[in-house]
Coordinates of C-alpha atoms and ligand atoms in Angstrom, one line a residue:
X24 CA 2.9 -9.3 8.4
X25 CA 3.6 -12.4 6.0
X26 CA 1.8 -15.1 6.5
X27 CA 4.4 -18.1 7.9
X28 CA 1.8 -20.5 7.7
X29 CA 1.8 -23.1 5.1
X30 CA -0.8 -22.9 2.6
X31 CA -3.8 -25.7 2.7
X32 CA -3.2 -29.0 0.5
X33 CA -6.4 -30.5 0.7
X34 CA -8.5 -27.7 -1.0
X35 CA -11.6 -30.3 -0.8
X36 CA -12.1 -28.3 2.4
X37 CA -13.1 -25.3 1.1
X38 CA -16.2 -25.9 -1.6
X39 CA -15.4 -25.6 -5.4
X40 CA -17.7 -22.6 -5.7
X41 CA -16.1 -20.6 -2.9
X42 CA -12.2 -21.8 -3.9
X43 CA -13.0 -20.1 -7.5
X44 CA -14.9 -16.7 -6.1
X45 CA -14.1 -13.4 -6.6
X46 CA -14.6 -11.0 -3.9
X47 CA -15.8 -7.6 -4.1
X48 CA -13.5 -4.7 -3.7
X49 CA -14.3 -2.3 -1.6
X50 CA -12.8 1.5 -2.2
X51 CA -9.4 2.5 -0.5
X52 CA -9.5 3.4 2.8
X53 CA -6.1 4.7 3.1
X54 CA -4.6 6.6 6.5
X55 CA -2.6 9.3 4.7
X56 CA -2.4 12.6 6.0
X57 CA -4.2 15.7 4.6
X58 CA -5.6 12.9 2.3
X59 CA -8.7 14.2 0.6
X60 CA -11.2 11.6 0.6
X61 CA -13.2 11.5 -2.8
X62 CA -13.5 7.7 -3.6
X63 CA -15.9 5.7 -1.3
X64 CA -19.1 8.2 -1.5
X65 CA -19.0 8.9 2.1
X66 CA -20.6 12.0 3.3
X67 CA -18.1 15.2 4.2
X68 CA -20.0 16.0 6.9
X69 CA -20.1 14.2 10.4
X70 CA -23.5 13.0 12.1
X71 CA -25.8 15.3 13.9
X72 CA -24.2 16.7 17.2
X73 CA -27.5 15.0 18.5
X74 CA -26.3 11.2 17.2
X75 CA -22.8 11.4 18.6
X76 CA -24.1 12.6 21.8
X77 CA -26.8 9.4 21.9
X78 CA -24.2 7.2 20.9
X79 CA -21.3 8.6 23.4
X80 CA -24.3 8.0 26.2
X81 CA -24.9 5.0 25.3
X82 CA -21.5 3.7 25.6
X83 CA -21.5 2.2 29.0
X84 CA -22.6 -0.8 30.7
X85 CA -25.6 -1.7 28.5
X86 CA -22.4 -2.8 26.3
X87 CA -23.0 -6.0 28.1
X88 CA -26.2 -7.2 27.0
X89 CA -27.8 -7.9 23.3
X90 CA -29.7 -5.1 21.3
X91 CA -33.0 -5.5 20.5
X92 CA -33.0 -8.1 17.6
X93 CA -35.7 -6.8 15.3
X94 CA -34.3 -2.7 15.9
X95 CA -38.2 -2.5 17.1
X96 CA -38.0 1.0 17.8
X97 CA -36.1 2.1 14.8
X98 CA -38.3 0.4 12.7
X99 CA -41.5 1.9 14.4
X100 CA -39.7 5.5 13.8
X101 CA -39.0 4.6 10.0
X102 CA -42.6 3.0 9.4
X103 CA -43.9 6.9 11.1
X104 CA -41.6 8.5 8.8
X105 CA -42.7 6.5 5.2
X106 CA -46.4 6.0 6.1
X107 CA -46.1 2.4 6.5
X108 CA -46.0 -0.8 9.1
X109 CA -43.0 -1.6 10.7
X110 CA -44.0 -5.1 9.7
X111 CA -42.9 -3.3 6.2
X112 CA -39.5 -2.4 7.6
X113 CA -36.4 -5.1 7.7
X114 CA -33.2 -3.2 9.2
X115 CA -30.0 -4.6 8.3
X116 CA -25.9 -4.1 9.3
X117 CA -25.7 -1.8 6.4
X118 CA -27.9 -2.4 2.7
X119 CA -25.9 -4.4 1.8
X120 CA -26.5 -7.5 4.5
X121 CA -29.9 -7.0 2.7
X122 CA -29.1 -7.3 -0.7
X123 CA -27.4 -10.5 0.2
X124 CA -30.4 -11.9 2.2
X125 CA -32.5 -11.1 -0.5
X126 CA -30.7 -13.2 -2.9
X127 CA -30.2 -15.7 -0.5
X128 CA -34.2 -15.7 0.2
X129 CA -35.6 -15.4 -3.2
X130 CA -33.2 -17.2 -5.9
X131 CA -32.3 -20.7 -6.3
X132 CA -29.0 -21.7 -6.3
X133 CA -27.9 -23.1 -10.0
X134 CA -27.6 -26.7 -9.9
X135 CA -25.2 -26.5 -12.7
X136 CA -23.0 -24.0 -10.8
X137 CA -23.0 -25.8 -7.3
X138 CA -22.2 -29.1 -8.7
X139 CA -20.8 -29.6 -11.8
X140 CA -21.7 -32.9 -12.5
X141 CA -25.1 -32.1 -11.9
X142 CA -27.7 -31.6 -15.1
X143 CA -28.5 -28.9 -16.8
X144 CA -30.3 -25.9 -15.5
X145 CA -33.4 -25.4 -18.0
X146 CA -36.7 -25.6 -17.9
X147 CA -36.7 -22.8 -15.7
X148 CA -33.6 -21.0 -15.8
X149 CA -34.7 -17.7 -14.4
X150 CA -35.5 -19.1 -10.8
X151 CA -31.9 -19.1 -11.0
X152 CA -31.5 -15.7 -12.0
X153 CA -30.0 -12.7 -10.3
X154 CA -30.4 -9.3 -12.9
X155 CA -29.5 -6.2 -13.3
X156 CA -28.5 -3.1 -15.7
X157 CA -24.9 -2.5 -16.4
X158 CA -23.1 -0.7 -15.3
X159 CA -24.8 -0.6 -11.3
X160 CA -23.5 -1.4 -8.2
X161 CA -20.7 -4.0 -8.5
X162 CA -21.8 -6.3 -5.7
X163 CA -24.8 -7.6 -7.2
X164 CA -22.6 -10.1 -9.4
X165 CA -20.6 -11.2 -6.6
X166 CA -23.4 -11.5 -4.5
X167 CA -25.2 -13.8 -7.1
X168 CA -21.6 -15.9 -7.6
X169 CA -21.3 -16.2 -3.9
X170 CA -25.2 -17.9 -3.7
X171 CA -24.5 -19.7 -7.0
X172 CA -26.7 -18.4 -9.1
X173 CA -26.8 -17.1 -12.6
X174 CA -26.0 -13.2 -12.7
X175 CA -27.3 -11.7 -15.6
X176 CA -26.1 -8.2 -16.7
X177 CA -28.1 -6.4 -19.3
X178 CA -26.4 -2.9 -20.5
X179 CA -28.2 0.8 -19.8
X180 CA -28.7 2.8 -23.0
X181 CA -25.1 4.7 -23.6
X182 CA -26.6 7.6 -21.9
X183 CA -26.8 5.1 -18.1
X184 CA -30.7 5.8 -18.9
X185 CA -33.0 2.9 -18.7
X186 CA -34.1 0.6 -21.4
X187 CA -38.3 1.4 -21.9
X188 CA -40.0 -2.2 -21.6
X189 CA -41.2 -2.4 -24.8
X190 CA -37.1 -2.1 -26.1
X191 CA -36.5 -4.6 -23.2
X192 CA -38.9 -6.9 -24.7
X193 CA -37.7 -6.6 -28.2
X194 CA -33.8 -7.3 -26.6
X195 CA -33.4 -11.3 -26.1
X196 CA -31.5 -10.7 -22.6
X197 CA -34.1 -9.4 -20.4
X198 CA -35.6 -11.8 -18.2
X199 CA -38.7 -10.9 -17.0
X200 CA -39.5 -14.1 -14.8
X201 CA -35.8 -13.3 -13.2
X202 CA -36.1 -14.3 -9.6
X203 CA -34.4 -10.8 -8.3
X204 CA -34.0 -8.1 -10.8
X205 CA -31.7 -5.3 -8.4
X206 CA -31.9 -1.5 -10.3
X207 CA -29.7 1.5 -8.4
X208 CA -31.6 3.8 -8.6
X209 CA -30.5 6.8 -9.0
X210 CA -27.8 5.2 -10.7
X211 CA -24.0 4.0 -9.5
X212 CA -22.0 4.8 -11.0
X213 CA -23.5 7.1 -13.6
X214 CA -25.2 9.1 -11.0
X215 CA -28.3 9.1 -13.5
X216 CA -32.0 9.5 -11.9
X217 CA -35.1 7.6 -12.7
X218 CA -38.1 8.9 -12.6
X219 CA -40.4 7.0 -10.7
X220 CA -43.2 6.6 -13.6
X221 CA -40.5 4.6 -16.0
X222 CA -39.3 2.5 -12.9
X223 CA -43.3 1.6 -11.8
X224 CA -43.4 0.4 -15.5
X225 CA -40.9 -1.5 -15.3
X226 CA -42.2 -3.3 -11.8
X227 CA -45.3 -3.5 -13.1
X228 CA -43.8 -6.0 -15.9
X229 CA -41.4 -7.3 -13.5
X230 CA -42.6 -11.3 -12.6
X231 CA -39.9 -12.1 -10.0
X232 CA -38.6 -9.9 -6.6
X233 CA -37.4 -6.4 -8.2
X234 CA -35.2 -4.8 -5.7
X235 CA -34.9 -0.6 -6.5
X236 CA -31.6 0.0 -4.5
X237 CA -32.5 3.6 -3.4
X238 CA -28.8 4.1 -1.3
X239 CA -28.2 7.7 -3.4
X240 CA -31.7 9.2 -3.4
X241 CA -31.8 11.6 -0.9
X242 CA -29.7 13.3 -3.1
X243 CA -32.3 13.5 -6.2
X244 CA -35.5 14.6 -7.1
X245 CA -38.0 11.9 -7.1
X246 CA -37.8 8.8 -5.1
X247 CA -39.8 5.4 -5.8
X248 CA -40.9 4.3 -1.9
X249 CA -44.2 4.4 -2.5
X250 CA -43.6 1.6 -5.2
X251 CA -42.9 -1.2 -2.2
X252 CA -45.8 -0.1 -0.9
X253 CA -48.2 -0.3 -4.1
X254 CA -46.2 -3.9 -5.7
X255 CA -46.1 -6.9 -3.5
X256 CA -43.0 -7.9 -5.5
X257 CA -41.0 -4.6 -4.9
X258 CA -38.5 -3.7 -2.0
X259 CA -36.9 -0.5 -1.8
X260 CA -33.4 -0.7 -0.5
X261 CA -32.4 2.5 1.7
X262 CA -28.7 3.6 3.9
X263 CA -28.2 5.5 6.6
X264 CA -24.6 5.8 5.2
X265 CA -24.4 8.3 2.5
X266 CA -27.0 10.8 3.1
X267 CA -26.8 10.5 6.7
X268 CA -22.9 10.2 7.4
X269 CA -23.1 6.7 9.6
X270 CA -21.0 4.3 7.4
X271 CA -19.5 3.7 9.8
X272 CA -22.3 2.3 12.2
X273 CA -23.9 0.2 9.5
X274 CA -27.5 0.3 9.1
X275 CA -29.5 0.2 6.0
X276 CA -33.2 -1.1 5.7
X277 CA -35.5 -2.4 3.4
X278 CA -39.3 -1.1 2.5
X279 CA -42.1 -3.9 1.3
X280 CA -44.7 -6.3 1.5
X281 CA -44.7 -7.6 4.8
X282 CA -44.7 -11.2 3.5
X283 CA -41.3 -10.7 1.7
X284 CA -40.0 -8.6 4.9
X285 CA -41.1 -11.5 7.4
X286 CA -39.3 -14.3 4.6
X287 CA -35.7 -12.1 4.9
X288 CA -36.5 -11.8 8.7
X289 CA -36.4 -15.5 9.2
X290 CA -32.6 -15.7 7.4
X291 CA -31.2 -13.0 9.3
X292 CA -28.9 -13.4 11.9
X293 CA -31.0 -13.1 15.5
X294 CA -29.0 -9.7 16.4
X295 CA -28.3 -8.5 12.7
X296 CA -27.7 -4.8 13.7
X297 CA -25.5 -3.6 16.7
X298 CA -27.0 -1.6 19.8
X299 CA -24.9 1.3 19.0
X300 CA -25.9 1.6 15.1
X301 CA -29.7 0.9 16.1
X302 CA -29.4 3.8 18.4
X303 CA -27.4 6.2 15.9
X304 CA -30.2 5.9 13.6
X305 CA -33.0 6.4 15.8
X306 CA -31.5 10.0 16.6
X307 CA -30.7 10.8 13.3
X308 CA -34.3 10.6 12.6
X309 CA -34.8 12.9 15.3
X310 CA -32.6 15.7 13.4
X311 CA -33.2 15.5 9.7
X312 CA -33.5 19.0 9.6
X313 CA -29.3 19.0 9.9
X314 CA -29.5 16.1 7.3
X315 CA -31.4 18.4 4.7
X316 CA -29.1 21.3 5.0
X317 CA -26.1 19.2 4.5
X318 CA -28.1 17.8 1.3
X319 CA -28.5 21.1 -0.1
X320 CA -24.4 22.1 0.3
X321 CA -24.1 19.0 -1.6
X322 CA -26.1 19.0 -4.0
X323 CA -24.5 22.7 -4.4
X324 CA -21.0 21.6 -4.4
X325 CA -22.2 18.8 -6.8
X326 CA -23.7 21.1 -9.8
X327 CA -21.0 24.1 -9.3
X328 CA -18.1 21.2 -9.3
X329 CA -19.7 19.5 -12.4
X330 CA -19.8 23.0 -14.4
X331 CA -15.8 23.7 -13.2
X332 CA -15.0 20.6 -14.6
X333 CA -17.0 20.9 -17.8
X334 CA -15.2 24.2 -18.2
X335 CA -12.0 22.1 -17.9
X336 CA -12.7 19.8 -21.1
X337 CA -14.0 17.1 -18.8
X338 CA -17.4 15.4 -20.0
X339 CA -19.5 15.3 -16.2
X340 CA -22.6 12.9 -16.8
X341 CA -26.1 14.7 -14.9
X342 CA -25.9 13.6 -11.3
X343 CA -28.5 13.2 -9.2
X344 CA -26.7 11.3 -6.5
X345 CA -23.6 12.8 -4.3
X346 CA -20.9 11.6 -6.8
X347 CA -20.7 12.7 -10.4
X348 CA -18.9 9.9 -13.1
X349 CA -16.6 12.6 -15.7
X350 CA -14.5 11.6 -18.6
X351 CA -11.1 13.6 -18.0
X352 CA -9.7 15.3 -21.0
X353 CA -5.7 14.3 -22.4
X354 CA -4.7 11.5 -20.4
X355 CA -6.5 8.3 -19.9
X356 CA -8.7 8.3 -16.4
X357 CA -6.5 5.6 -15.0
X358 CA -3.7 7.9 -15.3
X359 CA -6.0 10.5 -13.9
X360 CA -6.1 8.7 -11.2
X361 CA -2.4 8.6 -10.2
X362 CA -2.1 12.2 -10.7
X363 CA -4.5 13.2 -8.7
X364 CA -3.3 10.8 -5.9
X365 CA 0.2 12.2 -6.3
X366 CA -1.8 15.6 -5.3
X367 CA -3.7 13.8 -2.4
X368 CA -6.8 13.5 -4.1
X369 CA -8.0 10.4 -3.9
X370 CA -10.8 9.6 -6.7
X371 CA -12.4 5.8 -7.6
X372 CA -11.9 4.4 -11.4
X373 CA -13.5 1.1 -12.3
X374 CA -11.9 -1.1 -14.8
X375 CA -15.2 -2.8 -16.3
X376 CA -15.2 -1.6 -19.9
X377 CA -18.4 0.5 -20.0
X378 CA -16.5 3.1 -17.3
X379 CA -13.3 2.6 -17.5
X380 CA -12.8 5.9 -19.4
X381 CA -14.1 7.8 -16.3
X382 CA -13.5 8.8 -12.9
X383 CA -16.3 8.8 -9.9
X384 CA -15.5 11.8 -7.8
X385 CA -17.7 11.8 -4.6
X386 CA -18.9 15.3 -4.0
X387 CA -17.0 16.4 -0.5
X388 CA -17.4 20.1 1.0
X389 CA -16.9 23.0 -1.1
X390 CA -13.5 23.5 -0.4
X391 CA -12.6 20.2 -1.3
X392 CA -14.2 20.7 -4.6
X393 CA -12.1 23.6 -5.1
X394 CA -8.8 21.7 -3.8
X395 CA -9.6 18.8 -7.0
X396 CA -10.4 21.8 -9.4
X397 CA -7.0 23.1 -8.4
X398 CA -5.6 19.8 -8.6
X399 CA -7.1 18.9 -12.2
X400 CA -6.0 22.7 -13.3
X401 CA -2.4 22.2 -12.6
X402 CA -2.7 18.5 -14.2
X403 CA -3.7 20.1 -17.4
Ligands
PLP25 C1 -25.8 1.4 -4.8 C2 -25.4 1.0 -3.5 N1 -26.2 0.2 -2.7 C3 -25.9 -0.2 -1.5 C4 -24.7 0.3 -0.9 C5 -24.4 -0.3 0.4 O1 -24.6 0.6 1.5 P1 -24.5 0.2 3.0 O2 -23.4 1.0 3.5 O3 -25.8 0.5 3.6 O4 -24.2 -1.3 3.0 C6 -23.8 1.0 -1.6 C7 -22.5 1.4 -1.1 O5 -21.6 1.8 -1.7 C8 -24.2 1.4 -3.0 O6 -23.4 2.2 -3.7

């Protein structure tokens, strides 16, 4: 519907920083019909039969009053589950809430880039500092822009592996006092895994908050939990939306030092995480059996997918997440991208330069990645 009203005159309404954002952009979500669905990392499967039957009982007159503001008894299953206090535990509406509270909690806004009037930003720049690897997880820029701080992106090797911190070091760009240093890890979009002895090394060198934004890694080998525990300066970022098909509920949680988990608590809003979503997850904890079959006939579809392609002329990066990033043979992947729509396939390319030569192809059922092997066949 167009919008008849007339647009705002006196922008001094709306604050400089805010007028000149740019938002993130979330993946399609298109309505089309027989549409297969391979751009937004979902999960192919559906939740537990357990978790919609909690959530279909719980839909009824306790619709009427608040949830429990702190998820309490989610975060008592969770702390059972990792070994840990649910005084380590922060729940969120989704990771990403999280990510924005941490930068909200633990990086100053830039003077320089609130006001512009106002002086420069040294001595300290880095207390201004929101960093991360390139390419990763495209919110963690806007995220910094939205809080006005400084977001400083420091390229993976060519290979998406990390940089070791001795080559970090010997690089000018690294910060190592940077107030929040986010790494995906494994990585988005590469899909590249890190083992947990090169991230430690880099926490362990880290000065500032280093969030390891662990949203793919029930999908890979190693995971780096017990860092958050060890580091008072590490949080490890977890979903229930990929591995565990509730995107749609929103709920995602943070691991940590209990002081930096009680500092987001007080910014939070007092009932952060719906009733419906805290009682989703708690019974998907109580089936992870179904959760670990459905990551095996992913991780199948994922490797016998990635060898199809290969076969095909495409270059498939390792994955150890449930999407692979491939460089298409012939055409450029933005026209890749069309043609695969136009057979109702719906992939994800990014523009940035360092990937905008590939697609990301979230890894559905089997069938599906038959359908896009099909598809990419009768392309070529
Ligand atoms: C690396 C990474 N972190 C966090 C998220 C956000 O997950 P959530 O649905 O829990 O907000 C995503 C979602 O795409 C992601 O790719």
């Amino acid at each position: 519907m167009a919008n008849s009203q007339p647009p705002i005159r006196n922008l001094k309404l709306i604050r400089p920083l805010v007028r000149g954002l740019h938002a993130y952009v979330p993946g399609e979500q298109p309505k089309i019909k027989g549409l297969i669905k391979l751009n937004t990392n979902e999960n192919p499967y559906p939740p537990s039969p357990k978790v919609l039957a909690a959530v279909k009982n719980a839909a009824d007159g306790r619709l009427r009053l608040y949830p429990n503001p702190t998820a309490q008894a989610l975060r008592e299953k969770l702390a059972r589950l990792h070994g840990c206090k649910p005084e380590n535990i922060i729940v969120g509406n989704g990771s990403d809430e999280l990510l924005a509270l941490a930068t909200r909690a633990f990086v100053e806004p830039a003077p320089a880039l609130i006001e512009p009037t106002a002086v420069v930003l040294r001595p300290r720049p880095w207390r201004y500092s929101v960093q991360y690897f390139t390419p990763s997880y495209s919110l963690y820029p806007v995220l910094a822009e939205i809080h006005g701080a400084l977001a400083s992106a420091i390229p993976l090797k060519p290979d998406f592996s990390l940089p070791s911190v001795a080559e970090l070091k010997h690089g000018e760009m690294w910060e190592f006092h940077a107030a929040l240093t986010f790494v995906t890890t494994p990585n988005a979009p590469s899909g590249r895994g890190y083992k947990t002895s090169e991230l430690e090394k880099l926490c362990r060198a880290q000065r500032g908050v280093v969030v390891l934004d662990e949203a793919y890694v029930d999908f890979a080998e190693e995971n780096a939990l017990k860092l958050a525990l060890r580091f008072p300066h590490v949080l490890v970022a977890r979903t229930f939306s990929k591995a565990y098909s509730l995107c749609f509920q929103r709920v995602g949680y943070f691991v940590g030092h209990h002081d930096l988990i009680a500092t987001l608590d007080k910014i939070r809003d007092s009932y952060n995480v719906n009733g419906l979503g805290q009682i989703a997850a708690m019974a998907t904890l109580g089936d992870l059996k179904y959760y670990r079959a459905n990551f095996k006939k992913i991780i199948a579809a994922r490797e016998w997918l990635s060898r199809e392609l290969t076969k095909l002329g495409f270059r498939v990066f390792p994955s150890r997440t449930n999407f692979i990033l491939a460089k298409p043979p012939l055409f450029p992947a933005k026209e890749w991208l069309q043609k695969m729509r136009d057979r109702k396939i719906l992939v994800r390319w990014f523009s940035a330069p360092e990937v905008r030569d590939y697609l990301r192809i979230t890894i559905g059922t089997q069938a599906e990645a038959a359908a896009l092997v099909k598809a990419a066949r009768a392309i070529l």
